[in-house]
Short mmCIF file of C-alpha atoms in Angstrom, two decimals:
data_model
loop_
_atom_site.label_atom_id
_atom_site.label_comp_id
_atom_site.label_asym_id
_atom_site.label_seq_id
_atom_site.Cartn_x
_atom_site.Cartn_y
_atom_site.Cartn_z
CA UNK C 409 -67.00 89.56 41.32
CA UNK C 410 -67.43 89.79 37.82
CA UNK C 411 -66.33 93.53 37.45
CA UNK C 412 -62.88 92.21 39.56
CA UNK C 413 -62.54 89.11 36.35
CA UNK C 414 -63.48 91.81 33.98
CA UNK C 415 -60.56 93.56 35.36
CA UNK C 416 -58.27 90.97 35.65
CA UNK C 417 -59.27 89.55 31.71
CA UNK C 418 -58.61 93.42 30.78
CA UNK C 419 -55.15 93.60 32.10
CA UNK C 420 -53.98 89.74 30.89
CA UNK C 421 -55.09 91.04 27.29
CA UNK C 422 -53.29 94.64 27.65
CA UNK C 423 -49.93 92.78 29.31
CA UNK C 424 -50.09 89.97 26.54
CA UNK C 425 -50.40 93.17 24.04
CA UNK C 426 -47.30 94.87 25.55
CA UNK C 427 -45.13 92.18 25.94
CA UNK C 428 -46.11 90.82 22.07
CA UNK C 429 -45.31 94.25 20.57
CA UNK C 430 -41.66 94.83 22.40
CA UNK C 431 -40.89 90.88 21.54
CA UNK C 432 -41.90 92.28 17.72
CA UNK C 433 -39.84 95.47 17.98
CA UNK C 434 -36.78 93.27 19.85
CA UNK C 435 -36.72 91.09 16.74
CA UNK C 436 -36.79 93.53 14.39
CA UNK C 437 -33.81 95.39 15.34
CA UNK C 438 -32.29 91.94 16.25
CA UNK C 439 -28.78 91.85 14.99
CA UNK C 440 -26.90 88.58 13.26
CA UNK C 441 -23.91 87.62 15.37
CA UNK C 442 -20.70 85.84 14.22
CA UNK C 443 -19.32 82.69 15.79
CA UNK C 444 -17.38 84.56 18.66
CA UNK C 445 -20.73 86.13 19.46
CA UNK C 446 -20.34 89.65 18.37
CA UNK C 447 -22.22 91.32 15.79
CA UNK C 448 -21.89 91.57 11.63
CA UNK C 449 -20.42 94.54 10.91
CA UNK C 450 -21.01 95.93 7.15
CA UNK C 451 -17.61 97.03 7.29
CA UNK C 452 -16.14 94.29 7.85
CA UNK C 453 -15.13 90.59 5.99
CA UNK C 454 -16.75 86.87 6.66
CA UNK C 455 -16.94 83.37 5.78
CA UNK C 456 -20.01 81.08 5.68
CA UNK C 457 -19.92 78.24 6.98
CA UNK C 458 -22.09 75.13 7.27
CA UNK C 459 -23.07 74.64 10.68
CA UNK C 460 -23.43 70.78 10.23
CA UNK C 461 -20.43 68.24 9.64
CA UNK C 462 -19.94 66.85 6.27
CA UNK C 463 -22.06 69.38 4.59
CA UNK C 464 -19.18 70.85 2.33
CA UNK C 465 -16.83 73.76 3.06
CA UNK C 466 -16.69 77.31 2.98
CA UNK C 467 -18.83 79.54 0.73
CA UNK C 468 -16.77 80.34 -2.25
CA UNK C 469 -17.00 81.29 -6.50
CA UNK C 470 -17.72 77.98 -8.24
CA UNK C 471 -16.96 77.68 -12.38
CA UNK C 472 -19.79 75.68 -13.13
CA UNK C 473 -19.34 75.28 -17.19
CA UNK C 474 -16.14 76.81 -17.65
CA UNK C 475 -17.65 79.88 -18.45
CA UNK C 476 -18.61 83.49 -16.86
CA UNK C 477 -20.91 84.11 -15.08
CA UNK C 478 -19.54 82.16 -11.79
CA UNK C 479 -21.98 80.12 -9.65
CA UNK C 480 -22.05 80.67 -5.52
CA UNK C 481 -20.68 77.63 -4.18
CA UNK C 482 -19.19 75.43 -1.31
CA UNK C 483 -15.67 74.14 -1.06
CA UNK C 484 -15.58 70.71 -1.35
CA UNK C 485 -14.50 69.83 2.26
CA UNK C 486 -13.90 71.83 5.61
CA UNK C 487 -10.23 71.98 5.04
CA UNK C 488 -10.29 74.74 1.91
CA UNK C 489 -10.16 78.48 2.58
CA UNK C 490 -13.24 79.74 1.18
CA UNK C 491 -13.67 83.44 0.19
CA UNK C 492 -14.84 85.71 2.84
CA UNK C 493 -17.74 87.96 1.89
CA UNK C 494 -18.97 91.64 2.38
CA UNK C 495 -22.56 92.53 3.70
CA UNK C 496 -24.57 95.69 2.58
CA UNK C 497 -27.80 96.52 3.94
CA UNK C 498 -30.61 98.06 2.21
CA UNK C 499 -31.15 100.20 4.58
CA UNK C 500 -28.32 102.64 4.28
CA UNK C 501 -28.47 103.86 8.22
CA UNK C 502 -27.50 100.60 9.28
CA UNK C 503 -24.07 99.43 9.73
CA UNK C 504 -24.91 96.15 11.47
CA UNK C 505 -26.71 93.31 9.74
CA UNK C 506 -30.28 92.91 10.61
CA UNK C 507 -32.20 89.73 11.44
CA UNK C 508 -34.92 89.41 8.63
CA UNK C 509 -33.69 92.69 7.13
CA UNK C 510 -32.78 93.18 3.46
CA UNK C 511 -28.74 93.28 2.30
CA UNK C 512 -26.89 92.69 -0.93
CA UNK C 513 -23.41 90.35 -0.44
CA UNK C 514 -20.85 89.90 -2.31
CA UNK C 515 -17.67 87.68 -2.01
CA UNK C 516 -14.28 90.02 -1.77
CA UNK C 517 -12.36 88.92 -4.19
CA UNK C 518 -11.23 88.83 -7.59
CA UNK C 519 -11.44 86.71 -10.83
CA UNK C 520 -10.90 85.63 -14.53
CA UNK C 521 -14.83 86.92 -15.56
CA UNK C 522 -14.47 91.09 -15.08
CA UNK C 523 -17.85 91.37 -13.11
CA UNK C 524 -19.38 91.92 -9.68
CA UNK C 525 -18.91 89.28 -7.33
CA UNK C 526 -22.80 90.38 -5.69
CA UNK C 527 -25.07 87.33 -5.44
CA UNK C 528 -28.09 87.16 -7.16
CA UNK C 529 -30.98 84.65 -7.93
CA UNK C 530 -30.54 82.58 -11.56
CA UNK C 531 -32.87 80.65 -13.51
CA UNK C 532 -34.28 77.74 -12.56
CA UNK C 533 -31.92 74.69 -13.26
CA UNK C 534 -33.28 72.60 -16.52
CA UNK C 535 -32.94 69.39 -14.54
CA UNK C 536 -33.66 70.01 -10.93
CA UNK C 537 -35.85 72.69 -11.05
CA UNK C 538 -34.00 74.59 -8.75
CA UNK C 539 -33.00 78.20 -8.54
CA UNK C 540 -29.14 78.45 -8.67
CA UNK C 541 -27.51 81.79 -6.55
CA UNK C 542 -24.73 82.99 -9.27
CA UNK C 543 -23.24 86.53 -9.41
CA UNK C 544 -23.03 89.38 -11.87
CA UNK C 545 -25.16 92.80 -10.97
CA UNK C 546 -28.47 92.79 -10.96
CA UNK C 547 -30.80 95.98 -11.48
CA UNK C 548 -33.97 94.66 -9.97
CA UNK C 549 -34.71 93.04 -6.84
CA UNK C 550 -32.84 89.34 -7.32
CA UNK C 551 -29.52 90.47 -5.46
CA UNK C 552 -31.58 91.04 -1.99
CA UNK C 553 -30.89 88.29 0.34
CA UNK C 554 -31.50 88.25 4.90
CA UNK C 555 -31.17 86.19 7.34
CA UNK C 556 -33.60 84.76 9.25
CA UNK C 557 -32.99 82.49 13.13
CA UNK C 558 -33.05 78.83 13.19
CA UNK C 559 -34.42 77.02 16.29
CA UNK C 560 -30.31 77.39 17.71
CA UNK C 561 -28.52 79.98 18.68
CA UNK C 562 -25.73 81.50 16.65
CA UNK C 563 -27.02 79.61 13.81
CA UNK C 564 -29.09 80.96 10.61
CA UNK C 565 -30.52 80.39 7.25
CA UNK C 566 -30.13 82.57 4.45
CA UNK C 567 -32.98 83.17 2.41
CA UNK C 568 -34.51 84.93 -0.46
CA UNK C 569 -37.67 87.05 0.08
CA UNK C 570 -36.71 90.86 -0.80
CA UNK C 571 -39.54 92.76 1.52
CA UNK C 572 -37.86 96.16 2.39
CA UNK C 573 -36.56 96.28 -0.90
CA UNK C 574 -39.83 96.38 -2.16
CA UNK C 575 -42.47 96.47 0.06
CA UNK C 576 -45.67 95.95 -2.31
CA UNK C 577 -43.79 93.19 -4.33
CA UNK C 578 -44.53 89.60 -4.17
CA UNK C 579 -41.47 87.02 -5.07
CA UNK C 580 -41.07 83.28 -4.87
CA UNK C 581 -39.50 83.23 -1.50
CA UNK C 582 -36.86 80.31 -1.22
CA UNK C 583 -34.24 79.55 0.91
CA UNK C 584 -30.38 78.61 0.25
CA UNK C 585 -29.11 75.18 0.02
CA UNK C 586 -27.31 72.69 -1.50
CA UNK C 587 -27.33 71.82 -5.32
CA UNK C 588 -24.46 68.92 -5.83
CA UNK C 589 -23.78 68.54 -10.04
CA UNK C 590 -20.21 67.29 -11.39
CA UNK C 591 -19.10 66.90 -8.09
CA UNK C 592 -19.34 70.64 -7.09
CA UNK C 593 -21.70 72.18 -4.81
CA UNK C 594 -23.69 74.96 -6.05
CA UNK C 595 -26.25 77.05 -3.85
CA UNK C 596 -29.67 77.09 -4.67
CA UNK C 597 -33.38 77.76 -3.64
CA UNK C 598 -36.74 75.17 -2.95
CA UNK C 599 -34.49 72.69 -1.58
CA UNK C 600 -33.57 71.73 2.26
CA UNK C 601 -32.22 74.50 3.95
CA UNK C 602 -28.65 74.71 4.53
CA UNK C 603 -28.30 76.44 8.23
CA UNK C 604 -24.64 78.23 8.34
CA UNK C 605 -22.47 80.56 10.74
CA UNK C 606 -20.43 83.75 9.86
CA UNK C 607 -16.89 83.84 11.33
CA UNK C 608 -14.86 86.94 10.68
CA UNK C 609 -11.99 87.06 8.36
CA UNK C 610 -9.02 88.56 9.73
CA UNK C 611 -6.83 89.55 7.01
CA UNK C 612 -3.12 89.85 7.01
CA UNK C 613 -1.34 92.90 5.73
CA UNK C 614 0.97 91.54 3.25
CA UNK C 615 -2.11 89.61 1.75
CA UNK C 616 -5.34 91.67 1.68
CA UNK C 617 -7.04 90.44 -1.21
CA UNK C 618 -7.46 87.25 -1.96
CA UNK C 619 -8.58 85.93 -5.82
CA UNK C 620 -10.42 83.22 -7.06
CA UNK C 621 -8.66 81.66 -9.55
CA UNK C 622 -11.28 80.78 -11.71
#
C-alpha cells in the first residue's frame, strides 16, 4: 500500500510540475488584446482608455507649465479625442505586444516642442512625491514600460519595471495612475493604479496625422 501512495504522491507532484510550467510558458507569450478582442499589433495605432467611468478621458500630451518637455496625460472627460499611440517591443522579433514584456510607446503625433513623443519616467514631483510619465528620448532604461493583467479580462495596468531591458538591473517599480494638478490630469507612478483598455485607431485617409496643439 504504501509503494501504490508513493506512486500516486509521485505523479500529483510531476502533474502539478507540468501543468505549473505550461501555465508559466502560456503567460509568457500571452499577448495584450484590444477592446474588440484581437491582439496589439506594433504596427498598428491605439488609444488608452480608462476602463472605469469618470476617471478622465483618453491618454493624450498634456502642457503642464507652458513649457517643453510635455507631460503624458488624460483628457479631461470621455468626450475628447485623445491621441492614439504606437507600441515597440524590446524584443525586436515580436510584432505583437507581450503581457509582462518590455516596449517603448510613444503617442503619434505632432507638436509645438520639436522632440520625441516616447514616454519616459520624470522626477519625482516636489509636492506629491510622485513620479510624473513625460516624454522626450531617453538613453537609459526610463522609456521601458509593459503591461501586466488585472483580475478582468480585457483590462490591464501599465506599469514601470524594465526587466528584459535589463535583466541584472534593479528599478523602483511603479505603476501608472492618476496625478490631478491645475485641473489637468497627469500620469504618474506610487499612486492607485489606473486599469485602462486599448481600442484601435482607425485613421482616415484625408487625415492621417493628427497634432497636438500644444
Amino acid at each position: 500500500m504504501s509503494n501504490k501512495f508513493t506512486n500516486i504522491a509521485t505523479f500529483s507532484l510531476v502533474l502539478w510540475l507540468f501543468m505549473a510550467i505550461t501555465t508559466l510558458a502560456q503567460s509568457e507569450d500571452e499577448i495584450v488584446l484590444d477592446t474588440k478582442g484581437h491582439p496589439i499589433d506594433s504596427r498598428n495605432k491605439y488609444y488608452i482608455k480608462p476602463a472605469i467611468t469618470d476617471s478622465g478621458g483618453v491618454f493624450t500630451l498634456i502642457n503642464r507649465n507652458g513649457s517643453c518637455p510635455l507631460y503624458v496625460g488624460q483628457e479631461n472627460t470621455d468626450l475628447d479625442d485623445g491621441l492614439p499611440v504606437i507600441f515597440t517591443p524590446f524584443a525586436k522579433q515580436d510584432r505583437g505586444v507581450k503581457v509582462n514584456s518590455d516596449f517603448k510607446v510613444r503617442f503619434s503625433a505632432s507638436s509645438i516642442c520639436v522632440q520625441s513623443t516616447e514616454w519616459k519616467v520624470g522626477d519625482r514631483d516636489s509636492k506629491s512625491g510622485r513620479r510624473v510619465v513625460i516624454t522626450g528620448s531617453d538613453d537609459g532604461y526610463g522609456s521601458y514600460f509593459r503591461i501586466v493583467n488585472t483580475q478582468f479580462n480585457g483590462v490591464y495596468n501599465i506599469e514601470f519595471c524594465p526587466t528584459e531591458a535589463c535583466p541584472l538591473c534593479r528599478f523602483d517599480c511603479g505603476t501608472i495612475g492618476r496625478f490631478v494638478e491645475n485641473g489637468k490630469i497627469l500620469l504618474a507612478l506610487d499612486g492607485t493604479a489606473l486599469p485602462v483598455v486599448f481600442q484601435r485607431s482607425f485613421v482616415c485617409k484625408d487625415n492621417p496625422t493628427k497634432s497636438a496643439d500644444i
